[in-house]
mmCIF file of C-alpha atoms and ligand atoms in Angstrom:
data_model
loop_
_atom_site.group_PDB
_atom_site.id
_atom_site.type_symbol
_atom_site.label_atom_id
_atom_site.label_comp_id
_atom_site.label_asym_id
_atom_site.label_seq_id
_atom_site.Cartn_x
_atom_site.Cartn_y
_atom_site.Cartn_z
ATOM 1 C CA UNK P 149 101.952 -79.996 166.839
ATOM 2 C CA UNK P 150 100.198 -79.079 170.097
ATOM 3 C CA UNK P 151 97.487 -76.401 169.847
ATOM 4 C CA UNK P 152 98.124 -73.343 172.077
ATOM 5 C CA UNK P 153 95.299 -72.960 174.565
ATOM 6 C CA UNK P 154 93.830 -69.731 176.053
ATOM 7 C CA UNK P 155 91.134 -68.672 178.497
ATOM 8 C CA UNK P 156 89.843 -65.887 176.250
ATOM 9 C CA UNK P 157 90.391 -65.418 172.479
ATOM 10 C CA UNK P 158 89.447 -62.170 170.747
ATOM 11 C CA UNK P 159 89.067 -61.858 166.978
ATOM 12 C CA UNK P 160 89.679 -58.265 165.793
ATOM 13 C CA UNK P 161 92.111 -55.609 167.010
ATOM 14 C CA UNK P 162 90.055 -52.454 166.308
ATOM 15 C CA UNK P 163 88.890 -50.088 169.089
ATOM 16 C CA UNK P 164 86.558 -52.707 170.653
ATOM 17 C CA UNK P 165 89.063 -55.600 170.695
ATOM 18 C CA UNK P 166 92.024 -53.435 171.760
ATOM 19 C CA UNK P 167 90.006 -51.846 174.593
ATOM 20 C CA UNK P 168 88.612 -55.173 175.807
ATOM 21 C CA UNK P 169 91.990 -56.937 176.039
ATOM 22 C CA UNK P 170 93.712 -53.892 177.597
ATOM 23 C CA UNK P 171 91.077 -53.607 180.308
ATOM 24 C CA UNK P 172 90.763 -57.360 180.951
ATOM 25 C CA UNK P 173 94.547 -57.904 181.108
ATOM 26 C CA UNK P 174 94.771 -55.131 183.705
ATOM 27 C CA UNK P 175 91.917 -56.300 185.893
ATOM 28 C CA UNK P 176 92.466 -60.068 185.543
ATOM 29 C CA UNK P 177 96.213 -60.544 184.875
ATOM 30 C CA UNK P 178 96.072 -64.305 185.513
ATOM 31 C CA UNK P 179 93.847 -64.960 182.471
ATOM 32 C CA UNK P 180 95.567 -66.219 179.315
ATOM 33 C CA UNK P 181 94.356 -63.852 176.584
ATOM 34 C CA UNK P 182 94.827 -64.171 172.828
ATOM 35 C CA UNK P 183 94.192 -61.310 170.373
ATOM 36 C CA UNK P 184 94.013 -62.259 166.691
ATOM 37 C CA UNK P 185 94.002 -59.205 164.398
ATOM 38 C CA UNK P 186 95.180 -57.709 161.125
ATOM 39 C CA UNK P 187 97.555 -55.291 162.845
ATOM 40 C CA UNK P 188 99.200 -53.888 159.728
ATOM 41 C CA UNK P 189 95.974 -53.330 157.780
ATOM 42 C CA UNK P 190 94.345 -49.888 157.747
ATOM 43 C CA UNK P 191 90.655 -49.775 158.649
ATOM 44 C CA UNK P 192 88.602 -47.846 156.115
ATOM 45 C CA UNK P 193 87.155 -44.867 158.005
ATOM 46 C CA UNK P 194 86.315 -41.154 157.887
ATOM 47 C CA UNK P 195 88.677 -40.685 160.827
ATOM 48 C CA UNK P 196 86.501 -38.303 162.841
ATOM 49 C CA UNK P 197 86.559 -38.636 166.609
ATOM 50 C CA UNK P 198 83.072 -37.597 167.744
ATOM 51 C CA UNK P 199 82.267 -36.035 171.144
ATOM 52 C CA UNK P 200 81.015 -39.408 172.467
ATOM 53 C CA UNK P 201 84.354 -41.013 171.606
ATOM 54 C CA UNK P 202 86.245 -38.085 173.171
ATOM 55 C CA UNK P 203 84.127 -38.542 176.307
ATOM 56 C CA UNK P 204 84.892 -42.282 176.354
ATOM 57 C CA UNK P 205 88.645 -41.556 176.129
ATOM 58 C CA UNK P 206 88.278 -39.067 178.992
ATOM 59 C CA UNK P 207 86.611 -41.767 181.095
ATOM 60 C CA UNK P 208 89.628 -44.001 180.443
ATOM 61 C CA UNK P 209 91.829 -41.068 181.532
ATOM 62 C CA UNK P 210 93.463 -41.060 178.081
ATOM 63 C CA UNK P 211 94.609 -38.023 176.112
ATOM 64 C CA UNK P 212 95.221 -38.203 172.388
ATOM 65 C CA UNK P 213 98.854 -38.112 171.169
ATOM 66 C CA UNK P 214 99.587 -35.390 168.598
ATOM 67 C CA UNK P 215 100.677 -37.863 165.908
ATOM 68 C CA UNK P 216 97.117 -39.244 165.783
ATOM 69 C CA UNK P 217 95.651 -35.875 164.719
ATOM 70 C CA UNK P 218 95.298 -34.803 161.095
ATOM 71 C CA UNK P 219 94.955 -31.306 159.634
ATOM 72 C CA UNK P 220 92.609 -29.485 159.258
ATOM 73 C CA UNK P 221 90.720 -29.436 162.552
ATOM 74 C CA UNK P 222 86.973 -29.205 161.958
ATOM 75 C CA UNK P 223 84.357 -27.037 163.688
ATOM 76 C CA UNK P 224 81.425 -27.319 161.305
ATOM 77 C CA UNK P 225 79.716 -29.552 158.775
ATOM 78 C CA UNK P 226 78.173 -28.350 155.521
ATOM 79 C CA UNK P 227 75.005 -30.327 154.958
ATOM 80 C CA UNK P 228 74.146 -30.540 151.286
ATOM 81 C CA UNK P 229 71.046 -31.958 149.679
ATOM 82 C CA UNK P 230 71.792 -32.410 145.977
ATOM 83 C CA UNK P 231 68.117 -32.852 145.092
ATOM 84 C CA UNK P 232 67.019 -29.700 146.933
ATOM 85 C CA UNK P 233 70.082 -27.716 145.927
ATOM 86 C CA UNK P 234 70.204 -26.455 149.515
ATOM 87 C CA UNK P 235 73.229 -26.168 151.811
ATOM 88 C CA UNK P 236 73.397 -25.379 155.529
ATOM 89 C CA UNK P 237 76.315 -25.052 157.916
ATOM 90 C CA UNK P 238 76.084 -26.607 161.399
ATOM 91 C CA UNK P 239 78.531 -26.441 164.289
ATOM 92 C CA UNK P 240 80.207 -29.767 165.163
ATOM 93 C CA UNK P 241 82.894 -30.779 167.663
ATOM 94 C CA UNK P 242 84.920 -33.505 165.975
ATOM 95 C CA UNK P 243 88.627 -34.226 166.069
ATOM 96 C CA UNK P 244 90.083 -34.977 162.654
ATOM 97 C CA UNK P 245 92.489 -37.909 162.958
ATOM 98 C CA UNK P 246 94.470 -40.587 161.151
ATOM 99 C CA UNK P 247 92.566 -43.781 161.749
ATOM 100 C CA UNK P 248 95.580 -46.115 161.422
ATOM 101 C CA UNK P 249 97.560 -44.063 163.964
ATOM 102 C CA UNK P 250 94.555 -44.135 166.334
ATOM 103 C CA UNK P 251 94.200 -47.936 166.118
ATOM 104 C CA UNK P 252 97.985 -48.419 166.523
ATOM 105 C CA UNK P 253 97.930 -46.171 169.601
ATOM 106 C CA UNK P 254 95.147 -48.250 171.211
ATOM 107 C CA UNK P 255 97.056 -51.469 170.446
ATOM 108 C CA UNK P 256 100.271 -49.983 171.904
ATOM 109 C CA UNK P 257 98.549 -49.794 175.323
ATOM 110 C CA UNK P 258 97.832 -53.543 175.463
ATOM 111 C CA UNK P 259 99.864 -55.165 178.275
ATOM 112 C CA UNK P 260 102.645 -57.564 177.211
ATOM 113 C CA UNK P 261 100.928 -60.484 178.937
ATOM 114 C CA UNK P 262 98.434 -60.637 176.007
ATOM 115 C CA UNK P 263 99.464 -62.870 173.073
ATOM 116 C CA UNK P 264 99.068 -60.958 169.783
ATOM 117 C CA UNK P 265 98.781 -62.922 166.539
ATOM 118 C CA UNK P 266 98.815 -61.024 163.233
ATOM 119 C CA UNK P 267 96.552 -63.268 161.176
ATOM 120 C CA UNK P 268 93.202 -63.824 159.500
ATOM 121 C CA UNK P 269 90.732 -65.995 161.370
ATOM 122 C CA UNK P 270 89.350 -68.343 158.705
ATOM 123 C CA UNK P 271 87.054 -70.688 160.661
ATOM 124 C CA UNK P 272 85.779 -71.356 164.185
ATOM 125 C CA UNK P 273 84.522 -74.703 165.435
ATOM 126 C CA UNK P 274 82.760 -75.188 168.743
ATOM 127 C CA UNK P 275 84.201 -78.148 170.699
ATOM 128 C CA UNK P 276 83.860 -79.617 174.160
ATOM 129 C CA UNK P 277 84.937 -76.896 176.623
ATOM 130 C CA UNK P 278 85.612 -74.162 174.069
ATOM 131 C CA UNK P 279 86.421 -73.192 170.484
ATOM 132 C CA UNK P 280 88.972 -74.277 167.916
ATOM 133 C CA UNK P 281 90.055 -71.161 166.012
ATOM 134 C CA UNK P 282 91.698 -71.607 162.633
ATOM 135 C CA UNK P 283 93.911 -68.860 161.233
ATOM 136 C CA UNK P 284 96.506 -68.583 158.478
ATOM 137 C CA UNK P 285 99.112 -68.553 161.288
ATOM 138 C CA UNK P 286 97.968 -71.751 162.989
ATOM 139 C CA UNK P 287 95.158 -73.157 165.114
ATOM 140 C CA UNK P 288 94.317 -72.046 168.654
ATOM 141 C CA UNK P 289 91.940 -73.234 171.352
ATOM 142 C CA UNK P 290 90.060 -71.021 173.787
ATOM 143 C CA UNK P 291 87.376 -71.453 176.454
ATOM 144 C CA UNK P 292 85.759 -68.083 175.635
ATOM 145 C CA UNK P 293 85.401 -66.430 172.240
ATOM 146 C CA UNK P 294 84.977 -62.686 171.664
ATOM 147 C CA UNK P 295 83.924 -61.285 168.278
ATOM 148 C CA UNK P 296 85.429 -57.809 167.881
ATOM 149 C CA UNK P 297 85.794 -58.227 164.149
ATOM 150 C CA UNK P 298 83.598 -55.445 162.813
ATOM 151 C CA UNK P 299 80.880 -55.351 160.160
ATOM 152 C CA UNK P 300 81.990 -58.507 158.345
ATOM 153 C CA UNK P 301 82.386 -60.515 161.554
ATOM 154 C CA UNK P 302 83.150 -64.212 161.178
ATOM 155 C CA UNK P 303 82.135 -64.692 164.830
ATOM 156 C CA UNK P 304 78.724 -63.110 164.194
ATOM 157 C CA UNK P 305 78.101 -65.035 160.978
ATOM 158 C CA UNK P 306 79.099 -68.342 162.660
ATOM 159 C CA UNK P 307 77.043 -68.023 165.858
ATOM 160 C CA UNK P 308 74.417 -65.256 165.457
ATOM 161 C CA UNK P 309 71.864 -63.993 162.907
ATOM 162 C CA UNK P 310 73.047 -61.332 160.463
ATOM 163 C CA UNK P 311 72.173 -57.639 160.805
ATOM 164 C CA UNK P 312 68.994 -56.724 158.943
ATOM 165 C CA UNK P 313 70.666 -53.823 157.072
ATOM 166 C CA UNK P 314 74.196 -53.349 155.805
ATOM 167 C CA UNK P 315 75.491 -50.932 153.189
ATOM 168 C CA UNK P 316 78.557 -51.117 151.011
ATOM 169 C CA UNK P 317 80.697 -48.149 151.884
ATOM 170 C CA UNK P 318 82.858 -46.836 149.044
ATOM 171 C CA UNK P 319 85.499 -44.209 149.629
ATOM 172 C CA UNK P 320 88.064 -42.594 147.343
ATOM 173 C CA UNK P 321 91.135 -40.545 148.194
ATOM 174 C CA UNK P 322 92.029 -37.520 146.066
ATOM 175 C CA UNK P 323 94.910 -35.056 146.066
ATOM 176 C CA UNK P 324 94.302 -31.980 148.272
ATOM 177 C CA UNK P 325 91.946 -29.651 146.395
ATOM 178 C CA UNK P 326 91.800 -26.481 148.494
ATOM 179 C CA UNK P 327 89.096 -24.051 149.346
ATOM 180 C CA UNK P 328 86.637 -24.923 146.613
ATOM 181 C CA UNK P 329 85.728 -27.954 148.758
ATOM 182 C CA UNK P 330 84.547 -27.791 152.389
ATOM 183 C CA UNK P 331 86.706 -29.253 155.187
ATOM 184 C CA UNK P 332 83.799 -31.500 156.107
ATOM 185 C CA UNK P 333 80.486 -31.998 154.312
ATOM 186 C CA UNK P 334 77.591 -34.358 154.724
ATOM 187 C CA UNK P 335 75.890 -35.039 151.394
ATOM 188 C CA UNK P 336 72.419 -36.354 150.666
ATOM 189 C CA UNK P 337 71.538 -37.510 147.173
ATOM 190 C CA UNK P 338 68.284 -39.521 147.310
ATOM 191 C CA UNK P 339 68.644 -40.513 143.633
ATOM 192 C CA UNK P 340 71.693 -42.691 144.483
ATOM 193 C CA UNK P 341 71.349 -43.658 148.171
ATOM 194 C CA UNK P 342 68.938 -43.394 151.090
ATOM 195 C CA UNK P 343 71.931 -42.737 153.310
ATOM 196 C CA UNK P 344 74.456 -39.930 153.649
ATOM 197 C CA UNK P 345 77.896 -39.460 152.102
ATOM 198 C CA UNK P 346 80.827 -37.368 153.284
ATOM 199 C CA UNK P 347 83.709 -35.189 152.176
ATOM 200 C CA UNK P 348 86.535 -34.924 154.705
ATOM 201 C CA UNK P 349 89.780 -33.062 154.107
ATOM 202 C CA UNK P 350 92.917 -34.649 155.545
ATOM 203 C CA UNK P 351 96.431 -33.259 155.593
ATOM 204 C CA UNK P 352 97.460 -35.630 152.802
ATOM 205 C CA UNK P 353 94.301 -35.547 150.687
ATOM 206 C CA UNK P 354 90.556 -35.432 150.498
ATOM 207 C CA UNK P 355 88.134 -38.286 151.087
ATOM 208 C CA UNK P 356 84.821 -38.605 149.310
ATOM 209 C CA UNK P 357 82.877 -41.591 150.584
ATOM 210 C CA UNK P 358 79.380 -42.817 151.207
ATOM 211 C CA UNK P 359 77.103 -45.704 152.130
ATOM 212 C CA UNK P 360 75.227 -47.352 149.259
ATOM 213 C CA UNK P 361 72.702 -50.178 148.886
ATOM 214 C CA UNK P 362 74.582 -53.340 147.867
ATOM 215 C CA UNK P 363 72.925 -53.542 144.430
ATOM 216 C CA UNK P 364 74.801 -51.405 141.846
ATOM 217 C CA UNK P 365 76.800 -49.801 144.664
ATOM 218 C CA UNK P 366 79.739 -48.771 142.452
ATOM 219 C CA UNK P 367 77.469 -47.311 139.782
ATOM 220 C CA UNK P 368 75.575 -45.365 142.444
ATOM 221 C CA UNK P 369 78.833 -44.021 143.887
ATOM 222 C CA UNK P 370 80.068 -42.814 140.488
ATOM 223 C CA UNK P 371 76.694 -41.187 139.692
ATOM 224 C CA UNK P 372 76.663 -39.401 143.040
ATOM 225 C CA UNK P 373 80.237 -38.213 142.508
ATOM 226 C CA UNK P 374 79.213 -36.749 139.144
ATOM 227 C CA UNK P 375 76.143 -35.067 140.720
ATOM 228 C CA UNK P 376 78.381 -33.530 143.398
ATOM 229 C CA UNK P 377 80.967 -32.303 140.895
ATOM 230 C CA UNK P 378 78.176 -30.699 138.866
ATOM 231 C CA UNK P 379 76.887 -28.950 141.984
ATOM 232 C CA UNK P 380 80.386 -27.732 142.890
ATOM 233 C CA UNK P 381 81.400 -26.785 139.310
ATOM 234 C CA UNK P 382 84.678 -28.485 140.171
ATOM 235 C CA UNK P 383 86.234 -31.917 139.577
ATOM 236 C CA UNK P 384 87.596 -34.084 142.358
ATOM 237 C CA UNK P 385 90.308 -35.267 139.970
ATOM 238 C CA UNK P 386 91.710 -38.753 139.560
ATOM 239 C CA UNK P 387 91.343 -40.915 142.675
ATOM 240 C CA UNK P 388 94.615 -42.021 144.280
ATOM 241 C CA UNK P 389 92.974 -44.909 146.081
ATOM 242 C CA UNK P 390 89.558 -46.601 146.140
ATOM 243 C CA UNK P 391 88.408 -48.610 149.140
ATOM 244 C CA UNK P 392 85.214 -50.494 149.975
ATOM 245 C CA UNK P 393 83.826 -52.417 152.939
ATOM 246 C CA UNK P 394 80.558 -53.346 154.630
ATOM 247 C CA UNK P 395 78.957 -50.799 156.958
ATOM 248 C CA UNK P 396 76.314 -51.814 159.487
ATOM 249 C CA UNK P 397 73.135 -49.858 160.037
ATOM 250 C CA UNK P 398 71.084 -51.358 162.889
ATOM 251 C CA UNK P 399 67.333 -50.897 162.403
ATOM 252 C CA UNK P 400 65.614 -53.089 165.025
ATOM 253 C CA UNK P 401 66.267 -54.369 168.556
ATOM 254 C CA UNK P 402 67.248 -57.845 167.302
ATOM 255 C CA UNK P 403 70.122 -56.305 165.295
ATOM 256 C CA UNK P 404 71.975 -55.799 168.586
ATOM 257 C CA UNK P 405 73.450 -59.183 169.581
ATOM 258 C CA UNK P 406 75.674 -59.441 172.637
ATOM 259 C CA UNK P 407 76.144 -62.992 173.863
ATOM 260 C CA UNK P 408 75.248 -66.636 173.486
ATOM 261 C CA UNK P 409 76.792 -69.358 175.707
ATOM 262 C CA UNK P 410 80.477 -68.480 175.940
ATOM 263 C CA UNK P 411 80.553 -66.385 172.728
ATOM 264 C CA UNK P 412 80.394 -62.586 173.100
ATOM 265 C CA UNK P 413 80.192 -59.755 170.575
ATOM 266 C CA UNK P 414 81.485 -56.197 171.048
ATOM 267 C CA UNK P 415 81.632 -53.102 168.832
ATOM 268 C CA UNK P 416 80.257 -53.109 165.305
ATOM 269 C CA UNK P 417 80.107 -56.938 165.243
ATOM 270 C CA UNK P 418 77.404 -56.619 167.930
ATOM 271 C CA UNK P 419 75.591 -53.985 165.817
ATOM 272 C CA UNK P 420 76.771 -51.179 168.129
ATOM 273 C CA UNK P 421 77.064 -48.284 165.671
ATOM 274 C CA UNK P 422 74.972 -45.177 165.041
ATOM 275 C CA UNK P 423 72.651 -45.734 162.102
ATOM 276 C CA UNK P 424 72.352 -41.966 161.553
ATOM 277 C CA UNK P 425 76.000 -40.804 161.510
ATOM 278 C CA UNK P 426 77.843 -44.194 161.378
ATOM 279 C CA UNK P 427 79.837 -43.095 164.431
ATOM 280 C CA UNK P 428 81.039 -46.355 165.936
ATOM 281 C CA UNK P 429 84.313 -45.758 167.766
ATOM 282 C CA UNK P 430 82.710 -44.710 171.076
ATOM 283 C CA UNK P 431 80.375 -47.748 171.209
ATOM 284 C CA UNK P 432 83.285 -50.018 170.283
ATOM 285 C CA UNK P 433 85.467 -48.776 173.153
ATOM 286 C CA UNK P 434 82.614 -48.675 175.682
ATOM 287 C CA UNK P 435 81.302 -52.148 174.871
ATOM 288 C CA UNK P 436 84.891 -53.479 175.149
ATOM 289 C CA UNK P 437 85.163 -51.923 178.614
ATOM 290 C CA UNK P 438 81.736 -53.227 179.749
ATOM 291 C CA UNK P 439 82.583 -56.777 178.666
ATOM 292 C CA UNK P 440 86.000 -56.641 180.383
ATOM 293 C CA UNK P 441 84.275 -55.521 183.612
ATOM 294 C CA UNK P 442 81.720 -58.325 183.294
ATOM 295 C CA UNK P 443 84.563 -60.863 182.856
ATOM 296 C CA UNK P 444 86.505 -59.466 185.810
ATOM 297 C CA UNK P 445 83.732 -59.999 188.310
ATOM 298 C CA UNK P 446 81.532 -62.656 186.666
ATOM 299 C CA UNK P 447 82.086 -66.146 188.079
ATOM 300 C CA UNK P 448 80.384 -68.096 185.288
ATOM 301 C CA UNK P 449 78.998 -67.647 181.745
ATOM 302 C CA UNK P 450 75.518 -66.832 182.957
ATOM 303 C CA UNK P 451 76.676 -64.048 185.291
ATOM 304 C CA UNK P 452 79.066 -62.611 182.682
ATOM 305 C CA UNK P 453 76.285 -62.508 180.085
ATOM 306 C CA UNK P 454 73.864 -60.896 182.521
ATOM 307 C CA UNK P 455 76.346 -58.238 183.707
ATOM 308 C CA UNK P 456 77.355 -57.424 180.137
ATOM 309 C CA UNK P 457 73.743 -57.121 178.934
ATOM 310 C CA UNK P 458 72.789 -54.846 181.844
ATOM 311 C CA UNK P 459 75.790 -52.523 181.443
ATOM 312 C CA UNK P 460 75.368 -52.210 177.640
ATOM 313 C CA UNK P 461 71.589 -51.594 177.823
ATOM 314 C CA UNK P 462 71.868 -47.750 178.049
ATOM 315 C CA UNK P 463 74.198 -47.741 175.024
ATOM 316 C CA UNK P 464 71.719 -49.841 173.044
ATOM 317 C CA UNK P 465 68.898 -47.495 174.026
ATOM 318 C CA UNK P 466 70.941 -44.524 172.793
ATOM 319 C CA UNK P 467 71.703 -46.278 169.483
ATOM 320 C CA UNK P 468 68.051 -47.210 169.159
ATOM 321 C CA UNK P 469 67.106 -43.535 169.433
ATOM 322 C CA UNK P 470 69.592 -42.830 166.608
ATOM 323 C CA UNK P 471 67.417 -45.006 164.368
ATOM 324 C CA UNK P 472 64.695 -42.376 164.897
ATOM 325 C CA UNK P 473 67.184 -39.611 164.095
ATOM 326 C CA UNK P 474 68.175 -41.460 160.949
ATOM 327 C CA UNK P 475 64.536 -41.677 159.915
ATOM 328 C CA UNK P 476 64.227 -37.878 160.195
ATOM 329 C CA UNK P 477 67.528 -37.062 158.447
ATOM 330 C CA UNK P 478 67.087 -39.567 155.649
ATOM 331 C CA UNK P 479 63.470 -38.738 154.920
ATOM 332 C CA UNK P 480 63.601 -36.263 151.985
ATOM 333 C CA UNK P 481 60.504 -34.398 153.197
ATOM 334 C CA UNK P 482 61.595 -33.947 156.831
ATOM 335 C CA UNK P 483 65.146 -33.088 155.740
ATOM 336 C CA UNK P 484 63.770 -30.493 153.351
ATOM 337 C CA UNK P 485 61.814 -28.943 156.219
ATOM 338 C CA UNK P 486 64.886 -28.811 158.472
ATOM 339 C CA UNK P 487 67.170 -27.417 155.763
ATOM 340 C CA UNK P 488 64.699 -24.856 154.509
ATOM 341 C CA UNK P 489 63.940 -23.508 157.999
ATOM 342 C CA UNK P 490 67.679 -23.311 158.706
ATOM 343 C CA UNK P 491 66.980 -24.481 162.269
ATOM 344 C CA UNK P 492 70.206 -24.439 164.379
ATOM 345 C CA UNK P 493 72.349 -23.626 161.336
ATOM 346 C CA UNK P 494 75.200 -21.077 161.271
ATOM 347 C CA UNK P 495 75.090 -18.091 158.904
ATOM 348 C CA UNK P 496 78.335 -17.850 156.982
ATOM 349 C CA UNK P 497 80.095 -14.564 156.215
ATOM 350 C CA UNK P 498 81.304 -14.254 152.641
ATOM 351 C CA UNK P 499 85.079 -14.399 152.422
ATOM 352 C CA UNK P 500 88.141 -16.445 151.468
ATOM 353 C CA UNK P 501 87.242 -19.357 153.790
ATOM 354 C CA UNK P 502 83.920 -20.042 152.060
ATOM 355 C CA UNK P 503 83.646 -23.286 150.190
ATOM 356 C CA UNK P 504 82.180 -23.539 146.729
ATOM 357 C CA UNK P 505 79.071 -25.393 147.885
HETATM 358 C C1 FAD G 112 83.813 -45.814 155.600
HETATM 359 C C2 FAD G 112 83.600 -45.736 157.093
HETATM 360 C C3 FAD G 112 83.791 -44.556 157.741
HETATM 361 C C4 FAD G 112 83.627 -44.476 159.126
HETATM 362 N N1 FAD G 112 83.902 -43.296 159.757
HETATM 363 C C5 FAD G 112 83.801 -43.231 161.093
HETATM 364 C C6 FAD G 112 84.192 -42.052 161.779
HETATM 365 O O1 FAD G 112 84.650 -41.078 161.174
HETATM 366 N N2 FAD G 112 84.066 -42.008 163.130
HETATM 367 C C7 FAD G 112 83.574 -43.081 163.846
HETATM 368 O O2 FAD G 112 83.449 -43.013 165.077
HETATM 369 N N3 FAD G 112 83.219 -44.231 163.215
HETATM 370 C C8 FAD G 112 83.345 -44.339 161.870
HETATM 371 N N4 FAD G 112 83.022 -45.510 161.230
HETATM 372 C C9 FAD G 112 82.570 -46.650 162.034
HETATM 373 C C10 FAD G 112 83.757 -47.248 162.802
HETATM 374 O O3 FAD G 112 84.876 -47.369 161.951
HETATM 375 C C11 FAD G 112 83.419 -48.600 163.381
HETATM 376 O O4 FAD G 112 82.132 -48.621 163.921
HETATM 377 C C12 FAD G 112 84.429 -48.973 164.466
HETATM 378 O O5 FAD G 112 85.711 -49.024 163.921
HETATM 379 C C13 FAD G 112 84.060 -50.311 165.074
HETATM 380 O O6 FAD G 112 85.125 -50.755 165.865
HETATM 381 P P1 FAD G 112 85.310 -52.311 166.082
HETATM 382 O O7 FAD G 112 86.505 -52.501 166.927
HETATM 383 O O8 FAD G 112 84.027 -52.906 166.525
HETATM 384 O O9 FAD G 112 85.547 -52.904 164.620
HETATM 385 P P2 FAD G 112 86.663 -52.504 163.541
HETATM 386 O O10 FAD G 112 87.247 -51.182 163.818
HETATM 387 O O11 FAD G 112 86.036 -52.749 162.214
HETATM 388 O O12 FAD G 112 87.801 -53.560 163.808
HETATM 389 C C14 FAD G 112 87.649 -54.899 163.452
HETATM 390 C C15 FAD G 112 89.034 -55.462 163.250
HETATM 391 O O13 FAD G 112 88.908 -56.854 163.066
HETATM 392 C C16 FAD G 112 89.702 -57.246 161.972
HETATM 393 N N5 FAD G 112 89.122 -58.465 161.425
HETATM 394 C C17 FAD G 112 87.948 -58.612 160.785
HETATM 395 N N6 FAD G 112 87.764 -59.877 160.437
HETATM 396 C C18 FAD G 112 88.865 -60.554 160.862
HETATM 397 C C19 FAD G 112 89.279 -61.907 160.764
HETATM 398 N N7 FAD G 112 88.507 -62.830 160.160
HETATM 399 N N8 FAD G 112 90.481 -62.252 161.284
HETATM 400 C C20 FAD G 112 91.264 -61.311 161.903
HETATM 401 N N9 FAD G 112 90.933 -60.028 162.021
HETATM 402 C C21 FAD G 112 89.728 -59.647 161.506
HETATM 403 C C22 FAD G 112 89.628 -56.072 161.001
HETATM 404 O O14 FAD G 112 90.692 -56.081 160.088
HETATM 405 C C23 FAD G 112 89.707 -54.902 161.990
HETATM 406 O O15 FAD G 112 91.030 -54.591 162.285
HETATM 407 C C24 FAD G 112 83.196 -45.617 159.858
HETATM 408 C C25 FAD G 112 82.983 -46.834 159.191
HETATM 409 C C26 FAD G 112 83.206 -46.906 157.830
HETATM 410 C C27 FAD G 112 83.033 -48.225 157.129
#
């Protein structure tokens, strides 16, 4: 059987891949583009659309459809340090959303000229003039290869060095619990992880998740859950669903990898995610757009690589500064200082809306 051949093949249909192919298909309609993704699979996520992601959507002139939003809408985060037994409330401007509906909405805007293949990419081999891409739905050939396949990227592991730091993120879904739990909380428990965890209420349940060192990650999650329940004097109940995946946390400049020859990385596969909050949707969409622009006007590999690197540099600088923010937030001593001073926190009135924290 003859192998179908493309100019550009993208692995991964999350925000980075969907944005890249949408923008490239619009600006360069003559290119043959292939998008290989797991379209029916739900990406594990907190489902919060941060101000940077809202700003990115505004730059694309996109407004969010109502079916993507999830109750309740969130204006503040309760920051809890289980070791200090201190809680503070801070104003935040997130949109609470259903991650699957968000990803489906981005995919729905991809022009029909793009070939979509619902499959797992299992191997990639570099050949004369391009790449042979093996999937469980057949083999494809492409001149250019784009890795938009997230934290566990096969494109990154085949062609680039790994990220220096990745966590295992574990998240459980519980039945709605009500006012004894906050709508959104950020939890620090240095005895189980050097990173933060989160509680997020959704209209159909409550998520408790966190990022844990790979060793004993499940044990650490369960211990932290018990510590939290003790603090709240309330049980989360029996989990309806447990999910786990890798979560990237860039720590040094070499963690950000963008291009090599005719292979390009975008989104979390490139290391473009905040190491302090794990917000990654804005960087995914923006890097997809920058690479599409580089492809539209770049005449050869060298120019495309150069244009892409230059346009992503400010984003990398911003994410690099987040490493400093992470250092402050995740250092028990500095966090203690911030929480105890109450700097920039909101004073809560007692009343029916107060959570049990
Ligand atoms: C638990 C958790 C909570 C998070 N919460 C938030 C949040 O609230 N807000 C926020 O902004 N960010 C959040 N993030 C980060 C955010 O989800 C990612 O940074 C963002 O989705 C990256 O987009 P992407 O397109 O680069 O990759 P992804 O969204 O990960 O998309 C990659 C796609 O590629 C597919 N894929 C992977 N390998 C293959 C393969 N071999 N073959 C075919 N397809 C493949 C995957 O199934 C997926 O669909 C969270 C991350 C985690 C793990």
